[in-house]
Short mmCIF file of C-alpha atoms and ligand atoms in Angstrom, two decimals:
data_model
loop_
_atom_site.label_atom_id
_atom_site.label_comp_id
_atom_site.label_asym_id
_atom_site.label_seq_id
_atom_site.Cartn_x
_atom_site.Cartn_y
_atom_site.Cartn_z
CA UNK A 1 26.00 -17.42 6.80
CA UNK A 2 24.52 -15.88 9.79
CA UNK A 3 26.16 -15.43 13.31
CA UNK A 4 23.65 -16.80 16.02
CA UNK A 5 21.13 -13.63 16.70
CA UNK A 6 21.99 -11.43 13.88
CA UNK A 7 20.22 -11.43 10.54
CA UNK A 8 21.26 -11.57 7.36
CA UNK A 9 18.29 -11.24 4.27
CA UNK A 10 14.37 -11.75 5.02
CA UNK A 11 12.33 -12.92 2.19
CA UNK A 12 9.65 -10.50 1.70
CA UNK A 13 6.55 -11.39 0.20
CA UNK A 14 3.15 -9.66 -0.97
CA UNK A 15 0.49 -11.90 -2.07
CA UNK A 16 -2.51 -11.40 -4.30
CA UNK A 17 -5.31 -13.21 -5.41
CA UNK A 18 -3.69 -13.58 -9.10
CA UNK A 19 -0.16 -12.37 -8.76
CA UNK A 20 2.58 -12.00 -5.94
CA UNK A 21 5.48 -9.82 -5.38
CA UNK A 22 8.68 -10.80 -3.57
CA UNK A 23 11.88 -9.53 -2.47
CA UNK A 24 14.79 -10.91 -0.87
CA UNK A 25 16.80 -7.71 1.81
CA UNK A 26 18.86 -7.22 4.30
CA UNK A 27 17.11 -4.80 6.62
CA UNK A 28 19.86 -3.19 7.98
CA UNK A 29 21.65 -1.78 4.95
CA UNK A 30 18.02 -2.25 3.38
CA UNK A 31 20.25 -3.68 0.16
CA UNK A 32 17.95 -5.89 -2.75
CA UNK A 33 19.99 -9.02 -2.83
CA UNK A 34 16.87 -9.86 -5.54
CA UNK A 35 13.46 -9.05 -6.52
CA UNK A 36 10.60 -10.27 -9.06
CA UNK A 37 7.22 -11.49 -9.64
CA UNK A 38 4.77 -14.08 -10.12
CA UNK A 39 1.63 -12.98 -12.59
CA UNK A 40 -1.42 -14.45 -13.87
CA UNK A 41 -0.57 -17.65 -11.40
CA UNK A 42 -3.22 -20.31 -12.57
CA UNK A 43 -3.07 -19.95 -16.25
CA UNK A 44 -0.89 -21.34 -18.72
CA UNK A 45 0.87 -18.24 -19.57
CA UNK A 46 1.85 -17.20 -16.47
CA UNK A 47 5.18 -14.91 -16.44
CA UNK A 48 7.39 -15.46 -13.53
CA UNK A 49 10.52 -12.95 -13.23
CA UNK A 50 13.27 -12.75 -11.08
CA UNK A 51 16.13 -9.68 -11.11
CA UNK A 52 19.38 -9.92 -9.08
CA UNK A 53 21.93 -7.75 -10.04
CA UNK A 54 21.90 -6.54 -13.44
CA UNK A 55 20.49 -10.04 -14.31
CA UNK A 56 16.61 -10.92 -15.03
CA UNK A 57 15.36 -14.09 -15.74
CA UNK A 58 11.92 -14.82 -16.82
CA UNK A 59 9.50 -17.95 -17.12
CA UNK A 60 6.34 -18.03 -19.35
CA UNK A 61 4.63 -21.23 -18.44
CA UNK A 62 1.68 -22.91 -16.86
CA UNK A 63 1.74 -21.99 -13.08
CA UNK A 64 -0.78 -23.84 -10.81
CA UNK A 65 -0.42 -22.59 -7.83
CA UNK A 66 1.14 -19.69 -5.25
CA UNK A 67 3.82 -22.48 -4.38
CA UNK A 68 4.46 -23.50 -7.64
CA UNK A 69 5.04 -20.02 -8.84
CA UNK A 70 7.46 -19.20 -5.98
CA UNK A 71 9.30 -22.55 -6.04
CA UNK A 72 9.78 -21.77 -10.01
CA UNK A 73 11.79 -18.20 -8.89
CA UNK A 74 13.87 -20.08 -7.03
CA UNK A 75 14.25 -22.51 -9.76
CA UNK A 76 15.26 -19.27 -11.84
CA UNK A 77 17.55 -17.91 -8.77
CA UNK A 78 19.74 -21.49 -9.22
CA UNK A 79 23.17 -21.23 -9.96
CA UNK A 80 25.25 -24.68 -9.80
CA UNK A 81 23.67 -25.90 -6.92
CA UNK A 82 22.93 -22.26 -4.66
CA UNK A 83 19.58 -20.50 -5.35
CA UNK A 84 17.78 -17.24 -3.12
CA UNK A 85 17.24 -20.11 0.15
CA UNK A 86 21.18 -20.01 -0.21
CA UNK A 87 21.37 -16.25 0.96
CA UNK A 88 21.35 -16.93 5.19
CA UNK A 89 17.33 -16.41 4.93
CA UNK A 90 16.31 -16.10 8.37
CA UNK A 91 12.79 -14.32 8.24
CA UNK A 92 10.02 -14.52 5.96
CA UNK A 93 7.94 -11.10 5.97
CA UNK A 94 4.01 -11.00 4.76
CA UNK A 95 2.08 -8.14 4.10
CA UNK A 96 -0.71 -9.02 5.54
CA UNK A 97 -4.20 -6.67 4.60
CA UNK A 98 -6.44 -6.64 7.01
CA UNK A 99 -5.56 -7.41 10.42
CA UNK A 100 -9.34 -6.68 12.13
CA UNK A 101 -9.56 -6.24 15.62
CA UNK A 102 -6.95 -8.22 16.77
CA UNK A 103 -3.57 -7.75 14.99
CA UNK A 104 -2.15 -4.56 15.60
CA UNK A 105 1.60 -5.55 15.89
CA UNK A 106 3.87 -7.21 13.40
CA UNK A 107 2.92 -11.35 14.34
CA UNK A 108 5.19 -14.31 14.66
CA UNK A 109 3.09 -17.20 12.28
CA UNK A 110 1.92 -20.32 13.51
CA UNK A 111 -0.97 -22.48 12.88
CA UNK A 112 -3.40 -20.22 15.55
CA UNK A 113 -2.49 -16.89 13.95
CA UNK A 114 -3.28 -18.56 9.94
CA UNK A 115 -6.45 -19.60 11.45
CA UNK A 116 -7.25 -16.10 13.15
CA UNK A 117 -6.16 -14.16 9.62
CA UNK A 118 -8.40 -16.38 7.75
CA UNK A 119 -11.28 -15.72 10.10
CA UNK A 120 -10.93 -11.99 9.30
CA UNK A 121 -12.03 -13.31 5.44
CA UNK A 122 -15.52 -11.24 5.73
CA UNK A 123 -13.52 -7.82 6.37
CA UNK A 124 -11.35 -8.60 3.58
CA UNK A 125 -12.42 -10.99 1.28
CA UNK A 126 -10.08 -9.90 -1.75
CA UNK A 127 -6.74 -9.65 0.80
CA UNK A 128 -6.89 -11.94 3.35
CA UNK A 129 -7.12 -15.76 2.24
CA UNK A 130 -5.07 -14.67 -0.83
CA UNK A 131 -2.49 -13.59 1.82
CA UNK A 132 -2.79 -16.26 3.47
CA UNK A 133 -2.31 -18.61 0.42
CA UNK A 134 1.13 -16.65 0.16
CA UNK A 135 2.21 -18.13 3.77
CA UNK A 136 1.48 -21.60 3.04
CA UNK A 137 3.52 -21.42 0.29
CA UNK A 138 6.46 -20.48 1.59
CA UNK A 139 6.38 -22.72 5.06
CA UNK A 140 6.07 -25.46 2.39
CA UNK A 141 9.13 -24.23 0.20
CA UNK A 142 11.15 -23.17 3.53
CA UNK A 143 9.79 -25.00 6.39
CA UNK A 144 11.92 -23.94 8.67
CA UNK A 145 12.13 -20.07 8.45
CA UNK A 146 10.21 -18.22 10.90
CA UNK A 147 7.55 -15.88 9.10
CA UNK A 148 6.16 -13.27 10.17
CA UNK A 149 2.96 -11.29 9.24
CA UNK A 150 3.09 -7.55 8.84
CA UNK A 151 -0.48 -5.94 8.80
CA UNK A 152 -1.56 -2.98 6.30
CA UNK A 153 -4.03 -1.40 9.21
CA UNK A 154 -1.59 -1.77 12.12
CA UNK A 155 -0.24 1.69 12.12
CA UNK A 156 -3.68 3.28 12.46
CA UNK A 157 -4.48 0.93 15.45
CA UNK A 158 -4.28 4.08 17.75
CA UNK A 159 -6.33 6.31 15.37
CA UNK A 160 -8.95 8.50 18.45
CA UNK A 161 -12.02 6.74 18.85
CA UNK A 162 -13.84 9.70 17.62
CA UNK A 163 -11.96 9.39 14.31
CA UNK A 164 -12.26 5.52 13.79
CA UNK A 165 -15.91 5.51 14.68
CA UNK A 166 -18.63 5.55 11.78
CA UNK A 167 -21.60 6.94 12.75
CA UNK A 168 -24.16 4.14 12.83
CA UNK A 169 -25.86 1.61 15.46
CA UNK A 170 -23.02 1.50 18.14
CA UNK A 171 -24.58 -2.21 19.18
CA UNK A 172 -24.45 -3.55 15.62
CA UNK A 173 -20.69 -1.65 14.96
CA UNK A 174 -19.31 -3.67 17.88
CA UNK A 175 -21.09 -6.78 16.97
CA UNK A 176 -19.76 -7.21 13.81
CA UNK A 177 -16.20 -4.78 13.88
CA UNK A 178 -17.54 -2.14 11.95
CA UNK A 179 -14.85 0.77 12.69
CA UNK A 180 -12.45 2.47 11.06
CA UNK A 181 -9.14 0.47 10.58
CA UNK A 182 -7.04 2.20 8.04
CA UNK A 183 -4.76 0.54 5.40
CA UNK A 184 -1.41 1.36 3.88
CA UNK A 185 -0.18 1.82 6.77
CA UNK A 186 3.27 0.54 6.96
CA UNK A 187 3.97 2.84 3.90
CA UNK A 188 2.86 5.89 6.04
CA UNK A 189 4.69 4.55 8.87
CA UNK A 190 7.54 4.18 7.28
CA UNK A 191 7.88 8.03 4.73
CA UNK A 192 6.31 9.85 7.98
CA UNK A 193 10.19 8.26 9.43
CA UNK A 194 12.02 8.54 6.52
CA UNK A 195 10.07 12.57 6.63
CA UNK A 196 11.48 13.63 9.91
CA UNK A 197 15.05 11.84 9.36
CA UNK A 198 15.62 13.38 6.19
CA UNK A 199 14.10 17.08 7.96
CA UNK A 200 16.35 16.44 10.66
CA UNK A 201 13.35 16.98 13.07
CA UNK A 202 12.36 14.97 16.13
CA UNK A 203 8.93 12.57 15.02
CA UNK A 204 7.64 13.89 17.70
CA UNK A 205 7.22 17.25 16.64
CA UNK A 206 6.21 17.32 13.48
CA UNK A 207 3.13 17.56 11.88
CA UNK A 208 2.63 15.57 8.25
CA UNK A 209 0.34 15.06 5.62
CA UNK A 210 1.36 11.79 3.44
CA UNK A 211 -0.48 11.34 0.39
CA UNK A 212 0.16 7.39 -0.81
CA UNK A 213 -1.15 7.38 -4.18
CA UNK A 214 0.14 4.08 -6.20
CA UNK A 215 -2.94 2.26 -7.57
CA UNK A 216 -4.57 2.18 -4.43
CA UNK A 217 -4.39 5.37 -2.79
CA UNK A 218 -4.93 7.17 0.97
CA UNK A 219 -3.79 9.93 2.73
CA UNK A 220 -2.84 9.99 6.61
CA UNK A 221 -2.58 12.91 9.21
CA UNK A 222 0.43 12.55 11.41
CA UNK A 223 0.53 14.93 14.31
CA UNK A 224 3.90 13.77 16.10
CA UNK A 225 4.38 10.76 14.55
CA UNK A 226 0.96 9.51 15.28
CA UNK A 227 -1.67 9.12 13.04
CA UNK A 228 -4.92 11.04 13.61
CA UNK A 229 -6.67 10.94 10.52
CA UNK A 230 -6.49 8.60 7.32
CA UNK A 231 -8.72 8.19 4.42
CA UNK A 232 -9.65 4.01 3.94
CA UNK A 233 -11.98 3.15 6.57
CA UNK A 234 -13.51 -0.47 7.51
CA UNK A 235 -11.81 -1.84 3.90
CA UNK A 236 -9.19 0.12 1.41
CA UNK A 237 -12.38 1.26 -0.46
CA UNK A 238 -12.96 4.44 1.32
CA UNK A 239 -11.33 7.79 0.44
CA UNK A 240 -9.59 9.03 -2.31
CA UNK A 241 -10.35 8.00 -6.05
CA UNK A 242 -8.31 5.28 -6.94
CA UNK A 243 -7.05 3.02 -10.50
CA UNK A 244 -10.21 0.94 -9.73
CA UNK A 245 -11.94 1.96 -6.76
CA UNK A 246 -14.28 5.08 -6.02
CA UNK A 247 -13.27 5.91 -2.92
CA UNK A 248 -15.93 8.08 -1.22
CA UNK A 249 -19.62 7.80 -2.31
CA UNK A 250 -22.79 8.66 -1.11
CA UNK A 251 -23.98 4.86 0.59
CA UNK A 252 -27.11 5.40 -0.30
CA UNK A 253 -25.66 4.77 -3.92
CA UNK A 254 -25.43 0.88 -2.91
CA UNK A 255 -28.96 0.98 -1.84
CA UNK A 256 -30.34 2.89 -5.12
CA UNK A 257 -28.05 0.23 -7.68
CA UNK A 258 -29.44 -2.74 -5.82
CA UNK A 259 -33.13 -1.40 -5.93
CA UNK A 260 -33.36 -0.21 -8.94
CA UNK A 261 -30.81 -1.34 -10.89
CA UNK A 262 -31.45 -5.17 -10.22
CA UNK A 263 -27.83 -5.16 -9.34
CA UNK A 264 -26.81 -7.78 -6.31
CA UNK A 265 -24.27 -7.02 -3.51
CA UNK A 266 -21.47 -9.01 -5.59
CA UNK A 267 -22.05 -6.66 -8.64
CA UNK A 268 -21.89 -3.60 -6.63
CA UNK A 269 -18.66 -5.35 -5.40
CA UNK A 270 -17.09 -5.42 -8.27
CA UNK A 271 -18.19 -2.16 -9.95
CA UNK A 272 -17.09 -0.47 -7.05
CA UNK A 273 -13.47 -2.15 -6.25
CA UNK A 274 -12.89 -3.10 -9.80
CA UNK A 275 -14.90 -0.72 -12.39
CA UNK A 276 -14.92 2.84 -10.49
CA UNK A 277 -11.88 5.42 -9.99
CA UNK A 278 -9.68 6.00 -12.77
CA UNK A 279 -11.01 3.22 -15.02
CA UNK A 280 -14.41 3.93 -14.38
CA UNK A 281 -14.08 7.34 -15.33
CA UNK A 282 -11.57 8.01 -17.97
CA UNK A 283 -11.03 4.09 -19.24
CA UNK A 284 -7.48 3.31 -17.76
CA UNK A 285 -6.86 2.55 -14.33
CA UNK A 286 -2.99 2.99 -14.97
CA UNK A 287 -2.29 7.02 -14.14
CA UNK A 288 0.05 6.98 -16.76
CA UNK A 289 -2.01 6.11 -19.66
CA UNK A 290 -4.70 8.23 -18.09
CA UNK A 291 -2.35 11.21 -18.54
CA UNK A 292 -1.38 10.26 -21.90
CA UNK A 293 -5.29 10.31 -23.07
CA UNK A 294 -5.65 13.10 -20.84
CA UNK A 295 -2.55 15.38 -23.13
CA UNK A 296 -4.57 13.55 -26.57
CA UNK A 297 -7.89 15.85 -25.40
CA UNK A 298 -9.75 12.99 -24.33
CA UNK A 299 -12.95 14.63 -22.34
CA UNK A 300 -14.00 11.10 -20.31
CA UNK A 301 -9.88 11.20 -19.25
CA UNK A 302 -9.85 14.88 -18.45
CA UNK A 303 -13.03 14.82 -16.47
CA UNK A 304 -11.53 11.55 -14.25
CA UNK A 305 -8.01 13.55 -13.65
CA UNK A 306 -10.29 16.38 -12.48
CA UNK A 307 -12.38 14.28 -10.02
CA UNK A 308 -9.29 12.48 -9.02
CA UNK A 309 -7.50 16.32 -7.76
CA UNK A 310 -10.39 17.20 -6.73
CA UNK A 311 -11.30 14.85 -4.29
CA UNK A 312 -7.07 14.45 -3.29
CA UNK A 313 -7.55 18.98 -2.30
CA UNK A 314 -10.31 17.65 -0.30
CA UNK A 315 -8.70 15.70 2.10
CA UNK A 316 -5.63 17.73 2.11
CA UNK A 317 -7.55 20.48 3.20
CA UNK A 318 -9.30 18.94 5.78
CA UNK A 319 -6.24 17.10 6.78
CA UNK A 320 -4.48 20.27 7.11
CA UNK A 321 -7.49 21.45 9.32
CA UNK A 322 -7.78 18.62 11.45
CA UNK A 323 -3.84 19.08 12.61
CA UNK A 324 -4.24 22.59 13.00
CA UNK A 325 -0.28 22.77 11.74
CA UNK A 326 0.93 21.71 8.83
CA UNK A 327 4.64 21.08 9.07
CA UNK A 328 5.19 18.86 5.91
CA UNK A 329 2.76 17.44 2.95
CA UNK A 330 4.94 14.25 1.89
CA UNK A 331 3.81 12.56 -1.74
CA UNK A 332 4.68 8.76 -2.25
CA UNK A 333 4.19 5.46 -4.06
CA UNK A 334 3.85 5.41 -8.24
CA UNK A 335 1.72 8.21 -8.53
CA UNK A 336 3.04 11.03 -5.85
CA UNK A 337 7.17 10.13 -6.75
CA UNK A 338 6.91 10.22 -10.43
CA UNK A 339 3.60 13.19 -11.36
CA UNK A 340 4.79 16.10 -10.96
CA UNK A 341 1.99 17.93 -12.66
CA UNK A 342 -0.48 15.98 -10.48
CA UNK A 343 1.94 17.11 -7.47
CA UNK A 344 1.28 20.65 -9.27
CA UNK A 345 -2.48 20.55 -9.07
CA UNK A 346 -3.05 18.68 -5.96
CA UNK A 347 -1.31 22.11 -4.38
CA UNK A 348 -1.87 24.76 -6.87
CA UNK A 349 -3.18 28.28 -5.46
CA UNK A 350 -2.52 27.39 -1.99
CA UNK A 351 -0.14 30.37 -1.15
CA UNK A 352 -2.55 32.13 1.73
CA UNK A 353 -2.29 28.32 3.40
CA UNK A 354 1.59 28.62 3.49
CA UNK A 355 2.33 26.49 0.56
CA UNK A 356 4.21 27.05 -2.06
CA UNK A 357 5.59 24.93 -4.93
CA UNK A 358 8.36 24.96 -7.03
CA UNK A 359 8.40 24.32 -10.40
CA UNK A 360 11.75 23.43 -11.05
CA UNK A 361 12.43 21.42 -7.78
CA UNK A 362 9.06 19.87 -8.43
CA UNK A 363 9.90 18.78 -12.23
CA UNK A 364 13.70 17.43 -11.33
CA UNK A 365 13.75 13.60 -10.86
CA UNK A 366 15.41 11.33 -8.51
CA UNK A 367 14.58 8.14 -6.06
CA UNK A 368 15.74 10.02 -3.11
CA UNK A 369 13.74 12.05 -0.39
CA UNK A 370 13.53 15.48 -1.69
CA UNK A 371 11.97 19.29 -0.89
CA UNK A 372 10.09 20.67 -3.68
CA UNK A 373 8.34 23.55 -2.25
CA UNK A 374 10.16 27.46 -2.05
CA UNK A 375 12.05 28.09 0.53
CA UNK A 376 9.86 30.71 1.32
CA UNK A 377 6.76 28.08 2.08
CA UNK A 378 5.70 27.68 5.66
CA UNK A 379 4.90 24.18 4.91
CA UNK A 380 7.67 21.92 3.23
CA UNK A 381 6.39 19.81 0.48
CA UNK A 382 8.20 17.10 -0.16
CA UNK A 383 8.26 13.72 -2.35
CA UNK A 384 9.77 11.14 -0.42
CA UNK A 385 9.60 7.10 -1.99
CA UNK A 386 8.11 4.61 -0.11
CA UNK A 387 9.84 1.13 0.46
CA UNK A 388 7.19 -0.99 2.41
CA UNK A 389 9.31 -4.42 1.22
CA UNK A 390 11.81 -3.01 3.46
CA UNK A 391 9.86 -1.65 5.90
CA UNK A 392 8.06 -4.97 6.42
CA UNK A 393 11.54 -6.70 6.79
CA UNK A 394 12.21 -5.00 9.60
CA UNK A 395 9.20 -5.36 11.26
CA UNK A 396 9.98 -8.88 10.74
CA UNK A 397 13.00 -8.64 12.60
CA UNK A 398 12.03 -6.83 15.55
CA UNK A 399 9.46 -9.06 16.05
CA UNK A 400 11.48 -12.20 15.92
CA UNK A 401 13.95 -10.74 18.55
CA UNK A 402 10.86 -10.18 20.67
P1 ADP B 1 0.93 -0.32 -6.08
O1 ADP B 1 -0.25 0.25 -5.35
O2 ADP B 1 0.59 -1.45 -6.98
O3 ADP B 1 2.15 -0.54 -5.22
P2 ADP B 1 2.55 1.77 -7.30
O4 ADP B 1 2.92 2.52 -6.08
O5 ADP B 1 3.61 1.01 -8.01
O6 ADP B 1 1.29 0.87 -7.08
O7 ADP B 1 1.92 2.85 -8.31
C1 ADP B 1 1.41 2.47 -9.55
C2 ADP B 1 0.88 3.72 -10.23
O8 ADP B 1 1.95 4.65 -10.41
C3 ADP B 1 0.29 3.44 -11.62
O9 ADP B 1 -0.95 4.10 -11.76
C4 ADP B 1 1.33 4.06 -12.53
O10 ADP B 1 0.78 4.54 -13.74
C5 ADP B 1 1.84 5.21 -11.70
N1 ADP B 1 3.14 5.65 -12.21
C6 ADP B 1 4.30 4.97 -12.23
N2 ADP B 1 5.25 5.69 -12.87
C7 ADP B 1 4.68 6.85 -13.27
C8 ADP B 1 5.13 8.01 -13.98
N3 ADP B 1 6.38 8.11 -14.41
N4 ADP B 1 4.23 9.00 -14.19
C9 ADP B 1 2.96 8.91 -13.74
N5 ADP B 1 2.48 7.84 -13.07
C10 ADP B 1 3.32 6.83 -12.85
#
């Protein structure tokens, strides 16, 4: 059990429209006390899994609902008569998507603050009520644990103005939020930290490039621990080519497909979020199997992994510009920790910009921080793993103790 004021596990949880992730921590020693998910939650096969220990447990059944689907890993977590709510819970931490204008800092929950997230729906209508679906779940199932939402734009709150501000009718921008917000961000938070820690360097003076590249992906400029640059923009479409989303194009595409290819703003939705990047181009949005069809010859593959670097040398070059110094380019998430040869190519022929890679560092494995340029390079290159479950249970804490 808990002593008053101190805190022993948060239940971490990240919410999607057909599937939701959950962990339960303790932030301090950042230890998994358990872990699992909920998928396909609605249908009748829906696959709920929980791992503790060396132990997994897994339900294939009809699951209605958010609630139903966590209340049925708890079911799973029950031994005799203790299950997960038995572990001192004393936080519940959200990920939270968008958090607009308005929600900048990690947010104690309460009827007001549901309300406001929901109003955000038309800046994030794929994140935000699904999120929110996610809380009510849980203040059913554990009504009296405090939750707290953690927000994937807060980090770039302070991005300059000059950087967060789209070039269009300053009037209509202001009317209707139209900026730059940013999104990943307590992963980039949270390696930029790890970064500096495991460099032994003060935050404040170092310079970093992180490159988050899971299935969505974005890349951040850090110049002393704050951000000054990152690639999603007024939703996590902008950027970098992603498993399903283009990242960067032209606007003037949207225009063109709804004029003349009878196509309405829903379609262009959905081909852009759901049908573009990866699986647009080369047929799998899973950067895995995209490298496996990319090794059999496959020309749609090849050309996608192409566009994919391409676009990734793009940003790190202007990234690199836009800090002036380089101290550190830091890869994370799926992609960045386990490609090496994607690591390779993102960085290849860079030696007259300081950087150098090495192979063998590069190709050795492992889940902790780690340097995998020369020596010699003027700019470290590094692969350091992300942890945003943890990340957001600390938030969570910190903002409980006010
Ligand atoms: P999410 O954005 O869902 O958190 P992750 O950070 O888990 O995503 O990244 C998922 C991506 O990482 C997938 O495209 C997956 O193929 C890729 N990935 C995971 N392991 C490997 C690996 N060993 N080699 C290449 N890609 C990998």
């Amino acid at each position: 059990m808990s002593d008053a004021g101190s805190v022993d596990t948060v239940f971490v949880l990240n919410a999607g429209s057909s599937s939701l992730k959950y962990q339960l921590v303790q932030p301090e020693s950042g230890t998994v006390v358990a872990h699992g998910v909920v998928e396909r939650i609605g249908e009748s096969e829906a696959k709920v899994v929980l791992v503790r220990g060396d132990d997994t447990k897994e339900f294939i059944g009809e699951i209605a609902d958010h609630r139903a689907g966590l209340a049925k890993a708890l079911e799973l977590s029950r031994v005799q008569d203790r299950d997960l709510t038995s572990e001192g819970i004393t936080a519940v931490g959200h990920r939270v998507v968008h958090g607009g204008p308005k929600f900048y800092k990690p947010t104690v929950i309460d009827d007001d603050v549901i309300e406001a997230i929901n109003e955000l729906e038309d800046l994030a209508p794929l994140h935000n009520p699904v999120n929110v679906l996610g809380i009510e779940a849980i203040r059913e199932l554990l009504p009296d644990v405090p939750s707290v939402a953690v927000f994937d734009t807060a980090f770039f709150h302070g991005l300059p103005d000059h950087v967060a501000t789209y070039a269009i009718d300053r009037e209509l921008a202001k009317k209707h939020d139209i900026r730059r917000y940013g999104f990943h961000g307590t992963s980039h938070e949270y390696v930029s930290g790890v970064t500096a820690e495991f460099l032994g360097a003060d935050r404040e003076s170092l310079n970093q490039i992180v490159l988050h590249l899971g299935n969505g992906a974005s890349a951040s400029a850090i110049e002393g621990g704050r951000p000054v640059e990152t690639s999603m923009g007024l939703t996590p479409l902008e950027g970098l080519v992603m498993g399903t989303r283009s990242g960067d194009v032209d606007p003037g595409v949207v225009m063109y497909l709804r004029r003349s290819a009878d196509m309405d703003v829903d379609q262009i939705d959905t081909m852009l979020n759901r049908k573009a990047g990866l699986k647009g181009l080369g047929g799998e949005n899973d950067f895995r199997a995209l490298t496996e069809k990319v090794e059999e010859g496959d020309a749609d593959a090849t050309l996608a992994y192409k566009v994919y670097v391409h676009r990734l040398r793009k940003y790190i070059g202007a990234y690199m510009v836009t800090l002036g110094r380089t101290d550190a380019i830091v890869f994370t998430a799926g992609v960045g920790e386990n490609a090496p040869k994607l690591r390779a190519d993102s960085l290849a022929g860079l030696e007259s910009f300081g950087i150098q890679i090495d192979p063998e560092r590069n190709a050795a494995r492992s889940r902790e921080p780690r340097i995998i340029s020369t020596d010699d390079s003027a700019v470290t290159v590094l692969v350091v793993p992300t942890n945003e479950e943890l990340a957001i249970a600390r938030q969570s804490v910190a903002a409980l103790q006010g």
